[in-house]
């Protein structure tokens, strides 16, 4: 009985949220909600960042728009995707695509299909058409190895969404820094091991990717940034094999 009650609550929660936050000021392209507000989010609090219906942040909304406009993800052709460290709201959207066979992975946890380290991906060469890996590489000590592994498991002609926070001109890292407070001060978060700069695409090209770089201003236009809750200079990266 309790299971049925919990299931009913879950099914009702989503449409009730859409109704409660209904408005015309903002739009979330992931959950397709027209909403009157966006919530604050982040360690350093950011205003108008989080969708109150699905929980998506700025980077997720921009990535979704880029995937819609500049990739083959929604073309209806069968695809196999590896979704690394899956975000619930994106995973839900991906699962709705009948042509997409999505496999989720993370280093630990029973919320995913496969537990693995992305510096040693447990799939054969040329397995996936798409890899989605957002805001993960800044946590990985050997990010070059992770990039090489993603490249390895992609099919020829495949592509990967490989977003990271870009918060500097030049990438800085120091593996000797393990103190969480120092990492927070130098890299922006206690579990980050580097701060990526505008040279980030060079790392991707060094392992073989052809990189396309998109800014929010390019994708939605300067006049529509506020509607999607995006900053003009927020970036998204697609690496093709």
Coordinates of N, CA and C in Angstrom, one line a residue:
X1 N 0.8 -1.2 0.0 CA 0.0 0.0 0.0 C 0.9 1.3 0.0
X2 N 1.9 1.3 0.9 CA 2.8 2.4 0.9 C 3.5 2.7 -0.4
X3 N 3.8 1.6 -1.1 CA 4.5 1.7 -2.4 C 3.6 2.4 -3.4
X4 N 2.3 2.1 -3.4 CA 1.3 2.7 -4.2 C 1.2 4.2 -3.9
X5 N 1.2 4.5 -2.6 CA 1.1 5.9 -2.2 C 2.3 6.7 -2.7
X6 N 3.5 6.1 -2.5 CA 4.7 6.8 -2.9 C 4.7 7.0 -4.4
X7 N 4.3 6.0 -5.1 CA 4.3 6.1 -6.6 C 3.3 7.2 -7.0
X8 N 2.2 7.2 -6.4 CA 1.2 8.3 -6.7 C 1.7 9.7 -6.4
X9 N 2.4 9.8 -5.3 CA 3.0 11.1 -4.9 C 4.0 11.5 -6.0
X10 N 4.8 10.6 -6.4 CA 5.9 10.9 -7.4 C 5.3 11.3 -8.7
X11 N 4.2 10.6 -9.1 CA 3.6 11.0 -10.4 C 2.8 12.3 -10.3
X12 N 2.3 12.6 -9.2 CA 1.6 13.9 -9.0 C 2.5 15.1 -8.8
X13 N 3.7 14.8 -8.2 CA 4.6 15.9 -7.9 C 5.0 16.8 -9.1
X14 N 5.3 16.1 -10.2 CA 5.9 16.8 -11.3 C 4.8 17.7 -11.9
X15 N 3.6 17.2 -12.3 CA 2.6 18.2 -12.8 C 2.2 19.2 -11.9
X16 N 2.2 18.9 -10.6 CA 1.8 19.9 -9.6 C 2.9 21.0 -9.5
X17 N 4.2 20.7 -9.6 CA 5.2 21.7 -9.6 C 5.1 22.6 -10.9
X18 N 4.8 22.0 -12.0 CA 4.6 22.7 -13.2 C 3.5 23.8 -13.1
X19 N 2.5 23.3 -12.4 CA 1.3 24.2 -12.2 C 1.6 25.3 -11.2
X20 N 2.3 24.9 -10.1 CA 2.6 25.9 -9.0 C 3.5 27.0 -9.5
X21 N 4.5 26.6 -10.3 CA 5.5 27.6 -10.8 C 5.2 28.2 -12.1
X22 N 4.0 27.9 -12.6 CA 3.6 28.4 -14.0 C 3.7 29.9 -14.1
X23 N 4.3 30.3 -15.2 CA 4.5 31.7 -15.5 C 5.1 31.9 -16.9
X24 N 5.4 33.1 -17.3 CA 5.9 33.4 -18.6 C 7.3 34.0 -18.6
X25 N 7.9 34.2 -17.4 CA 9.2 34.8 -17.4 C 10.4 34.0 -17.8
X26 N 10.3 32.7 -17.5 CA 11.4 31.8 -17.8 C 10.9 30.5 -18.5
X27 N 11.8 29.8 -19.2 CA 11.5 28.6 -19.8 C 12.6 27.5 -19.7
X28 N 12.2 26.3 -19.3 CA 13.2 25.2 -19.2 C 13.0 24.3 -20.3
X29 N 14.0 24.2 -21.2 CA 13.9 23.3 -22.4 C 13.9 21.9 -22.1
X30 N 14.4 21.5 -20.9 CA 14.5 20.1 -20.6 C 13.2 19.5 -20.1
X31 N 12.5 20.2 -19.2 CA 11.2 19.7 -18.8 C 10.0 20.4 -19.5
X32 N 10.4 21.3 -20.4 CA 9.4 22.0 -21.2 C 8.4 22.8 -20.3
X33 N 8.9 23.4 -19.3 CA 8.1 24.2 -18.3 C 8.2 25.7 -18.5
X34 N 7.1 26.4 -18.6 CA 7.0 27.8 -18.6 C 6.8 28.2 -17.1
X35 N 7.8 29.0 -16.6 CA 7.8 29.2 -15.2 C 8.0 30.7 -14.8
X36 N 7.6 31.0 -13.6 CA 7.6 32.4 -13.2 C 8.9 32.8 -12.5
X37 N 9.7 31.7 -12.1 CA 10.9 32.0 -11.4 C 11.9 30.9 -11.6
X38 N 13.2 31.2 -11.4 CA 14.3 30.3 -11.2 C 14.9 30.4 -9.9
X39 N 15.3 29.3 -9.3 CA 15.8 29.4 -7.9 C 17.4 29.6 -7.9
X40 N 17.9 30.0 -6.8 CA 19.3 30.2 -6.6 C 20.0 28.8 -6.4
X41 N 21.3 28.7 -6.7 CA 22.0 27.5 -6.5 C 23.5 27.7 -6.5
X42 N 24.2 26.7 -6.1 CA 25.7 26.8 -6.1 C 26.3 27.0 -4.8
X43 N 27.6 26.6 -4.6 CA 28.4 26.9 -3.4 C 28.5 28.4 -3.2
X44 N 28.9 29.1 -4.3 CA 28.7 30.6 -4.3 C 27.4 30.8 -5.0
X45 N 26.4 31.3 -4.2 CA 25.0 31.3 -4.6 C 24.9 32.1 -5.9
X46 N 24.2 31.5 -6.9 CA 23.9 32.2 -8.2 C 22.4 32.3 -8.3
X47 N 22.0 33.5 -8.6 CA 20.6 33.8 -8.7 C 20.1 33.3 -10.1
X48 N 18.8 32.9 -10.1 CA 18.1 32.5 -11.3 C 18.9 31.3 -12.0
X49 N 19.2 30.3 -11.2 CA 20.1 29.2 -11.7 C 19.3 27.9 -11.9
X50 N 18.4 27.6 -11.0 CA 17.9 26.2 -10.9 C 16.4 26.2 -11.3
X51 N 16.0 25.3 -12.2 CA 14.6 25.1 -12.6 C 13.9 24.5 -11.4
X52 N 12.8 25.1 -10.9 CA 12.1 24.6 -9.7 C 11.3 23.3 -10.0
X53 N 11.1 23.0 -11.3 CA 10.3 21.9 -11.6 C 11.2 20.6 -11.8
X54 N 12.3 20.7 -12.6 CA 13.1 19.5 -12.8 C 14.5 19.5 -12.1
X55 N 14.9 20.7 -11.7 CA 16.1 20.9 -11.0 C 17.3 21.2 -11.8
X56 N 17.1 21.3 -13.1 CA 18.3 21.6 -14.0 C 18.9 22.9 -13.7
X57 N 20.2 23.0 -13.9 CA 21.0 24.2 -13.8 C 21.3 24.8 -15.2
X58 N 22.0 25.9 -15.2 CA 22.3 26.6 -16.4 C 23.0 25.7 -17.4
X59 N 24.1 25.0 -16.9 CA 24.9 24.2 -17.8 C 24.0 23.1 -18.5
X60 N 23.0 22.6 -17.8 CA 22.2 21.5 -18.3 C 21.3 22.1 -19.4
X61 N 20.7 23.2 -19.1 CA 19.8 23.8 -20.1 C 20.5 24.2 -21.4
X62 N 21.7 24.8 -21.2 CA 22.5 25.1 -22.4 C 22.9 23.8 -23.2
X63 N 23.3 22.8 -22.5 CA 23.7 21.5 -23.1 C 22.5 20.9 -23.9
X64 N 21.4 21.0 -23.3 CA 20.2 20.4 -24.0 C 19.9 21.2 -25.3
X65 N 20.0 22.5 -25.2 CA 19.7 23.3 -26.4 C 20.8 23.0 -27.5
X66 N 22.0 22.9 -27.1 CA 23.1 22.5 -28.1 C 22.8 21.1 -28.7
X67 N 22.4 20.2 -27.8 CA 22.1 18.8 -28.3 C 21.0 18.9 -29.3
X68 N 20.0 19.7 -29.1 CA 18.8 19.8 -30.0 C 19.2 20.4 -31.3
X69 N 20.0 21.5 -31.2 CA 20.3 22.3 -32.4 C 21.5 21.9 -33.2
X70 N 22.5 21.3 -32.6 CA 23.8 21.1 -33.2 C 24.3 19.7 -33.2
X71 N 23.5 18.7 -32.8 CA 23.9 17.3 -32.8 C 22.9 16.4 -33.4
X72 N 23.2 15.2 -33.6 CA 22.2 14.2 -34.2 C 21.4 13.5 -33.2
X73 N 21.5 13.9 -31.9 CA 20.8 13.1 -30.9 C 19.3 12.9 -31.1
X74 N 18.7 13.9 -31.6 CA 17.2 13.8 -31.7 C 16.7 13.5 -33.1
X75 N 17.6 12.9 -34.0 CA 17.2 12.7 -35.4 C 16.4 11.4 -35.6
X76 N 16.2 10.6 -34.5 CA 15.4 9.4 -34.6 C 16.1 8.2 -35.0
X77 N 17.4 8.3 -35.4 CA 18.2 7.2 -35.8 C 18.7 6.4 -34.5
X78 N 18.7 5.1 -34.6 CA 19.2 4.3 -33.4 C 20.6 4.7 -33.0
X79 N 20.8 4.9 -31.7 CA 22.1 5.3 -31.1 C 22.3 4.6 -29.8
X80 N 23.6 4.4 -29.5 CA 23.9 3.9 -28.2 C 24.7 5.0 -27.5
X81 N 24.3 5.3 -26.2 CA 25.0 6.4 -25.5 C 25.5 6.0 -24.2
X82 N 26.6 6.4 -23.8 CA 27.2 6.3 -22.4 C 27.0 7.6 -21.7
X83 N 26.2 7.6 -20.6 CA 25.9 8.8 -19.8 C 26.7 8.7 -18.5
X84 N 27.8 9.4 -18.4 CA 28.7 9.4 -17.3 C 28.2 10.3 -16.2
X85 N 28.2 9.8 -14.9 CA 27.7 10.6 -13.8 C 26.3 11.3 -14.1
X86 N 25.3 10.5 -14.4 CA 24.1 11.0 -14.9 C 23.3 11.9 -14.0
X87 N 22.8 13.0 -14.6 CA 22.0 13.9 -13.9 C 20.5 13.5 -14.1
X88 N 19.7 13.4 -13.0 CA 18.4 12.8 -13.1 C 17.5 13.4 -14.1
X89 N 17.5 14.7 -14.2 CA 16.6 15.4 -15.1 C 17.0 15.2 -16.6
X90 N 18.3 15.1 -16.8 CA 18.8 14.8 -18.2 C 18.5 13.3 -18.5
X91 N 18.8 12.4 -17.6 CA 18.6 11.0 -17.8 C 17.1 10.8 -18.2
X92 N 16.2 11.4 -17.4 CA 14.8 11.2 -17.7 C 14.4 11.7 -19.1
X93 N 15.0 12.8 -19.6 CA 14.8 13.2 -20.9 C 15.3 12.3 -21.9
X94 N 16.6 11.8 -21.7 CA 17.2 10.8 -22.6 C 16.4 9.5 -22.7
X95 N 15.8 9.1 -21.6 CA 15.1 7.8 -21.6 C 13.8 7.9 -22.4
X96 N 13.3 9.1 -22.6 CA 12.1 9.3 -23.4 C 12.4 9.1 -24.9
X97 N 13.6 9.1 -25.3 CA 14.0 9.0 -26.7 C 14.0 7.5 -27.1
X98 N 13.0 7.0 -27.8 CA 12.9 5.6 -28.0 C 14.1 5.0 -28.9
X99 N 14.7 5.9 -29.7 CA 15.8 5.4 -30.5 C 17.1 5.4 -29.8
X100 N 17.1 5.9 -28.6 CA 18.4 6.0 -27.8 C 18.5 4.9 -26.8
X101 N 19.6 4.1 -26.9 CA 19.9 3.1 -25.9 C 21.0 3.7 -25.0
X102 N 20.5 4.2 -23.8 CA 21.4 4.9 -22.9 C 21.8 4.0 -21.7
X103 N 23.2 4.0 -21.6 CA 23.8 3.2 -20.5 C 24.4 4.3 -19.5
X104 N 24.0 4.2 -18.2 CA 24.5 5.2 -17.2 C 25.6 4.5 -16.5
X105 N 26.6 5.4 -16.1 CA 27.7 4.9 -15.3 C 28.2 5.9 -14.3
X106 N 28.8 5.4 -13.2 CA 29.4 6.3 -12.2 C 30.4 5.4 -11.5
X107 N 31.3 6.1 -10.8 CA 32.4 5.3 -10.1 C 31.9 4.4 -9.0
X108 N 30.8 4.9 -8.3 CA 30.1 4.1 -7.3 C 28.6 4.3 -7.3
X109 N 27.9 3.5 -6.6 CA 26.5 3.7 -6.5 C 25.6 2.7 -7.2
X110 N 24.4 2.5 -6.7 CA 23.5 1.6 -7.4 C 22.4 2.3 -8.2
X111 N 22.6 3.6 -8.4 CA 21.7 4.4 -9.2 C 22.0 4.4 -10.7
X112 N 23.1 3.6 -11.1 CA 23.5 3.6 -12.5 C 23.6 2.1 -13.0
X113 N 23.7 2.0 -14.3 CA 23.8 0.6 -14.9 C 25.1 0.0 -14.6
X114 N 26.2 0.8 -14.6 CA 27.6 0.2 -14.5 C 28.4 1.1 -13.6
X115 N 29.1 0.5 -12.7 CA 30.1 1.2 -11.9 C 31.5 1.1 -12.6
X116 N 32.1 2.2 -12.8 CA 33.5 2.1 -13.4 C 34.2 3.5 -13.3
X117 N 35.5 3.4 -13.4 CA 36.4 4.5 -13.4 C 36.5 5.0 -14.9
X118 N 36.3 6.3 -15.2 CA 36.4 6.6 -16.6 C 37.8 6.7 -17.1
X119 N 38.8 6.5 -16.3 CA 40.2 6.4 -16.8 C 40.4 4.9 -17.2
X120 N 39.4 4.0 -17.0 CA 39.5 2.6 -17.4 C 38.1 2.1 -17.7
X121 N 37.5 2.7 -18.8 CA 36.2 2.4 -19.2 C 36.0 0.9 -19.6
X122 N 35.0 0.3 -19.0 CA 34.9 -1.2 -19.2 C 34.0 -1.6 -20.4
X123 N 34.3 -0.9 -21.5 CA 33.6 -1.3 -22.7 C 34.7 -1.4 -23.8
X124 N 34.3 -2.1 -24.9 CA 35.2 -2.3 -26.0 C 35.4 -1.0 -26.8
X125 N 36.4 -1.0 -27.6 CA 36.6 0.1 -28.6 C 35.4 0.2 -29.5
X126 N 35.1 1.4 -29.9 CA 34.0 1.7 -30.9 C 32.7 1.2 -30.5
X127 N 32.3 1.4 -29.2 CA 31.0 0.8 -28.7 C 29.9 1.9 -28.9
X128 N 30.2 3.1 -28.6 CA 29.1 4.1 -28.5 C 29.1 5.2 -29.6
X129 N 27.9 5.6 -29.9 CA 27.7 6.7 -30.9 C 27.8 8.0 -30.2
X130 N 27.5 8.0 -28.9 CA 27.4 9.3 -28.1 C 28.0 9.0 -26.7
X131 N 28.7 9.9 -26.2 CA 29.1 9.9 -24.7 C 28.7 11.3 -24.2
X132 N 28.0 11.3 -23.0 CA 27.7 12.5 -22.4 C 28.4 12.5 -21.0
X133 N 29.3 13.5 -20.8 CA 30.1 13.6 -19.6 C 30.3 15.1 -19.3
X134 N 29.5 15.5 -18.4 CA 29.4 17.0 -18.0 C 29.9 17.2 -16.6
X135 N 30.8 18.1 -16.5 CA 31.4 18.6 -15.2 C 31.9 17.4 -14.4
X136 N 32.6 16.5 -15.0 CA 33.3 15.4 -14.4 C 34.8 15.5 -14.5
X137 N 35.3 15.9 -15.6 CA 36.8 15.9 -15.8 C 37.6 16.7 -14.8
X138 N 36.9 17.8 -14.2 CA 37.6 18.6 -13.3 C 37.8 17.9 -11.9
X139 N 37.2 16.7 -11.8 CA 37.4 15.9 -10.6 C 38.4 14.8 -10.8
X140 N 38.9 14.6 -12.0 CA 39.7 13.5 -12.4 C 41.2 13.9 -12.4
X141 N 42.0 13.2 -11.7 CA 43.4 13.5 -11.7 C 44.1 13.4 -13.0
X142 N 43.9 12.3 -13.7 CA 44.4 12.1 -15.0 C 43.3 12.3 -16.1
X143 N 43.1 13.6 -16.3 CA 42.0 13.9 -17.2 C 42.3 13.5 -18.7
X144 N 43.6 13.5 -19.0 CA 44.0 13.1 -20.4 C 43.6 11.6 -20.6
X145 N 43.9 10.8 -19.6 CA 43.5 9.4 -19.7 C 42.0 9.2 -19.9
X146 N 41.3 9.9 -19.1 CA 39.8 9.9 -19.3 C 39.3 10.3 -20.7
X147 N 39.9 11.3 -21.2 CA 39.6 11.8 -22.5 C 40.0 10.7 -23.6
X148 N 41.1 10.1 -23.4 CA 41.6 9.0 -24.3 C 40.6 7.8 -24.3
X149 N 40.1 7.5 -23.1 CA 39.2 6.4 -22.9 C 37.8 6.7 -23.6
X150 N 37.4 7.9 -23.4 CA 36.1 8.3 -24.1 C 36.3 8.3 -25.6
X151 N 37.4 8.8 -26.1 CA 37.7 8.7 -27.5 C 37.7 7.2 -28.0
X152 N 38.3 6.3 -27.2 CA 38.5 4.9 -27.5 C 37.1 4.2 -27.7
X153 N 36.2 4.5 -26.8 CA 34.9 3.8 -26.9 C 33.9 4.4 -27.8
X154 N 34.2 5.6 -28.4 CA 33.4 6.2 -29.4 C 33.6 5.5 -30.7
X155 N 32.5 5.3 -31.5 CA 32.6 4.8 -32.8 C 33.1 6.0 -33.7
X156 N 33.7 5.6 -34.9 CA 34.1 6.6 -35.8 C 32.9 7.4 -36.3
X157 N 33.0 8.7 -36.2 CA 31.8 9.5 -36.5 C 31.0 9.8 -35.3
X158 N 31.3 9.2 -34.2 CA 30.6 9.5 -33.0 C 31.0 10.8 -32.3
X159 N 30.4 11.2 -31.3 CA 30.7 12.5 -30.6 C 30.4 12.4 -29.2
X160 N 31.0 13.4 -28.4 CA 30.9 13.4 -27.0 C 30.6 14.8 -26.5
X161 N 29.7 15.0 -25.6 CA 29.5 16.3 -24.9 C 30.4 16.3 -23.7
X162 N 31.3 17.2 -23.6 CA 32.4 17.1 -22.6 C 32.6 18.5 -22.0
X163 N 31.5 18.9 -21.3 CA 31.5 20.2 -20.6 C 32.3 20.2 -19.3
X164 N 33.0 21.3 -19.0 CA 33.7 21.5 -17.8 C 33.5 23.0 -17.4
X165 N 33.6 23.4 -16.2 CA 33.5 24.8 -15.8 C 34.8 25.5 -16.4
X166 N 34.6 26.6 -17.1 CA 35.7 27.4 -17.6 C 35.8 28.7 -16.8
X167 N 36.8 28.8 -15.9 CA 36.8 29.9 -15.0 C 38.2 30.6 -15.0
X168 N 39.0 30.5 -16.0 CA 40.3 31.1 -16.1 C 40.7 31.2 -17.5
X169 N 41.8 31.9 -17.8 CA 42.3 32.0 -19.1 C 43.1 30.8 -19.5
X170 N 44.0 30.4 -18.5 CA 44.9 29.2 -18.7 C 44.6 28.2 -17.6
X171 N 44.5 26.9 -18.0 CA 44.3 25.9 -17.0 C 45.4 25.8 -16.0
X172 N 45.0 25.7 -14.7 CA 46.0 25.5 -13.7 C 45.6 24.3 -12.9
X173 N 46.7 23.5 -12.5 CA 46.5 22.3 -11.6 C 47.8 22.1 -10.9
X174 N 47.6 21.4 -9.7 CA 48.7 21.0 -8.9 C 48.3 19.8 -8.1
X175 N 48.8 18.6 -8.5 CA 48.3 17.4 -7.9 C 48.8 17.2 -6.4
X176 N 49.7 18.1 -6.0 CA 50.2 18.0 -4.6 C 49.2 18.7 -3.7
X177 N 48.2 19.4 -4.2 CA 47.2 20.1 -3.4 C 46.1 19.1 -3.1
X178 N 46.0 18.7 -1.8 CA 44.9 17.8 -1.4 C 44.0 18.4 -0.3
X179 N 44.4 19.5 0.3 CA 43.6 20.1 1.3 C 42.3 20.7 0.7
X180 N 41.2 20.3 1.2 CA 39.9 20.7 0.6 C 39.8 22.3 0.6
X181 N 40.2 22.9 1.6 CA 40.1 24.4 1.6 C 41.0 25.0 0.6
X182 N 42.2 24.5 0.4 CA 43.1 25.0 -0.7 C 42.5 24.7 -2.1
X183 N 41.9 23.6 -2.2 CA 41.2 23.3 -3.5 C 40.1 24.2 -3.8
X184 N 39.3 24.5 -2.7 CA 38.2 25.4 -2.9 C 38.7 26.8 -3.3
X185 N 39.8 27.2 -2.6 CA 40.4 28.6 -2.9 C 41.0 28.6 -4.3
X186 N 41.7 27.6 -4.7 CA 42.4 27.6 -6.0 C 41.6 27.1 -7.2
X187 N 40.8 26.1 -7.0 CA 40.1 25.5 -8.1 C 38.6 25.7 -8.1
X188 N 38.0 26.3 -7.0 CA 36.6 26.7 -7.0 C 35.7 25.7 -6.3
X189 N 36.2 24.5 -6.0 CA 35.4 23.5 -5.3 C 36.3 22.6 -4.5
X190 N 35.8 22.0 -3.4 CA 36.7 21.2 -2.6 C 37.1 19.9 -3.2
X191 N 36.4 19.4 -4.2 CA 36.7 18.2 -4.8 C 37.2 18.4 -6.3
X192 N 37.5 19.6 -6.6 CA 38.1 19.8 -7.9 C 39.6 19.7 -7.8
X193 N 40.2 19.2 -8.9 CA 41.7 19.1 -8.9 C 42.4 20.0 -9.8
X194 N 41.6 20.8 -10.5 CA 42.2 21.8 -11.4 C 41.1 22.9 -11.7
X195 N 41.6 24.0 -12.3 CA 40.7 25.1 -12.8 C 41.0 25.1 -14.3
X196 N 39.9 24.8 -15.1 CA 40.1 24.8 -16.5 C 40.0 26.3 -17.1
X197 N 40.8 26.5 -18.1 CA 40.8 27.8 -18.8 C 40.4 27.7 -20.2
X198 N 40.5 28.8 -20.9 CA 40.1 28.9 -22.3 C 40.8 27.9 -23.2
X199 N 41.9 27.4 -22.7 CA 42.7 26.4 -23.5 C 42.2 25.0 -23.3
X200 N 41.1 24.8 -22.6 CA 40.6 23.4 -22.4 C 40.4 22.6 -23.7
X201 N 39.9 23.2 -24.8 CA 39.8 22.5 -26.0 C 41.1 21.9 -26.6
X202 N 42.2 22.5 -26.2 CA 43.5 22.0 -26.6 C 43.8 20.6 -26.1
X203 N 43.3 20.3 -24.9 CA 43.4 19.0 -24.3 C 42.6 18.0 -25.1
X204 N 41.4 18.3 -25.5 CA 40.6 17.4 -26.2 C 41.2 17.1 -27.6
X205 N 41.7 18.2 -28.3 CA 42.2 17.9 -29.6 C 43.5 17.1 -29.5
X206 N 44.2 17.2 -28.4 CA 45.5 16.5 -28.3 C 45.3 14.9 -28.2
X207 N 44.0 14.5 -27.9 CA 43.8 13.1 -27.9 C 43.0 12.6 -29.1
X208 N 42.7 13.6 -30.0 CA 42.1 13.2 -31.3 C 40.8 13.9 -31.6
X209 N 40.1 14.5 -30.7 CA 38.8 15.1 -30.9 C 38.9 16.3 -31.8
X210 N 37.9 16.5 -32.6 CA 37.6 17.7 -33.3 C 36.6 18.4 -32.5
X211 N 36.9 19.6 -32.0 CA 36.1 20.3 -31.0 C 35.2 21.4 -31.6
X212 N 34.0 21.4 -31.2 CA 33.1 22.6 -31.5 C 32.8 23.3 -30.1
X213 N 32.9 24.6 -30.1 CA 32.7 25.4 -28.9 C 31.5 26.3 -29.1
X214 N 30.5 26.2 -28.2 CA 29.3 27.0 -28.3 C 29.1 27.8 -27.1
X215 N 28.7 29.1 -27.3 CA 28.4 30.0 -26.1 C 26.9 30.1 -26.1
X216 N 26.4 30.4 -24.9 CA 25.0 30.6 -24.7 C 24.4 31.7 -25.6
X217 N 25.2 32.8 -25.7 CA 24.8 33.9 -26.6 C 24.6 33.5 -28.0
X218 N 25.4 32.6 -28.5 CA 25.3 32.0 -29.9 C 24.0 31.2 -30.0
X219 N 23.8 30.4 -29.0 CA 22.7 29.4 -29.1 C 21.3 30.0 -29.0
X220 N 21.1 30.9 -28.1 CA 19.8 31.5 -27.9 C 19.6 32.9 -28.3
X221 N 20.8 33.6 -28.5 CA 20.7 35.0 -28.9 C 20.7 35.9 -27.6
X222 N 21.3 37.0 -27.7 CA 21.5 37.9 -26.5 C 20.1 38.3 -25.9
X223 N 19.1 38.4 -26.7 CA 17.8 38.9 -26.2 C 17.0 37.8 -25.4
X224 N 17.5 36.5 -25.5 CA 16.7 35.4 -24.9 C 17.5 34.8 -23.8
X225 N 18.7 35.3 -23.4 CA 19.5 34.7 -22.4 C 18.7 34.6 -21.0
X226 N 18.0 35.7 -20.7 CA 17.3 35.7 -19.4 C 16.2 34.7 -19.4
X227 N 15.5 34.5 -20.5 CA 14.4 33.6 -20.6 C 14.8 32.2 -20.2
X228 N 16.0 31.8 -20.6 CA 16.5 30.4 -20.3 C 17.4 30.4 -19.1
X229 N 17.6 31.5 -18.4 CA 18.4 31.6 -17.2 C 19.9 31.3 -17.5
X230 N 20.4 31.9 -18.6 CA 21.8 31.6 -19.0 C 22.6 32.9 -19.0
X231 N 23.9 32.7 -18.8 CA 24.9 33.9 -19.0 C 25.5 33.8 -20.4
X232 N 25.7 34.9 -20.9 CA 26.2 35.0 -22.3 C 27.4 34.2 -22.6
X233 N 28.3 34.2 -21.6 CA 29.6 33.5 -21.9 C 29.7 32.1 -21.4
X234 N 28.6 31.5 -21.0 CA 28.6 30.1 -20.6 C 28.9 29.2 -21.8
X235 N 29.7 28.2 -21.7 CA 30.2 27.4 -22.8 C 29.8 26.0 -22.8
X236 N 29.7 25.4 -24.0 CA 29.4 24.0 -24.1 C 30.4 23.5 -25.2
X237 N 30.9 22.2 -25.0 CA 31.9 21.7 -25.9 C 31.4 20.3 -26.5
X238 N 31.5 20.1 -27.8 CA 31.2 18.9 -28.4 C 32.4 18.4 -29.1
X239 N 32.9 17.2 -28.8 CA 34.1 16.6 -29.4 C 33.7 15.5 -30.3
X240 N 34.1 15.6 -31.6 CA 33.8 14.5 -32.6 C 35.0 13.7 -32.9
X241 N 34.7 12.4 -33.2 CA 35.7 11.4 -33.6 C 35.8 11.2 -35.1

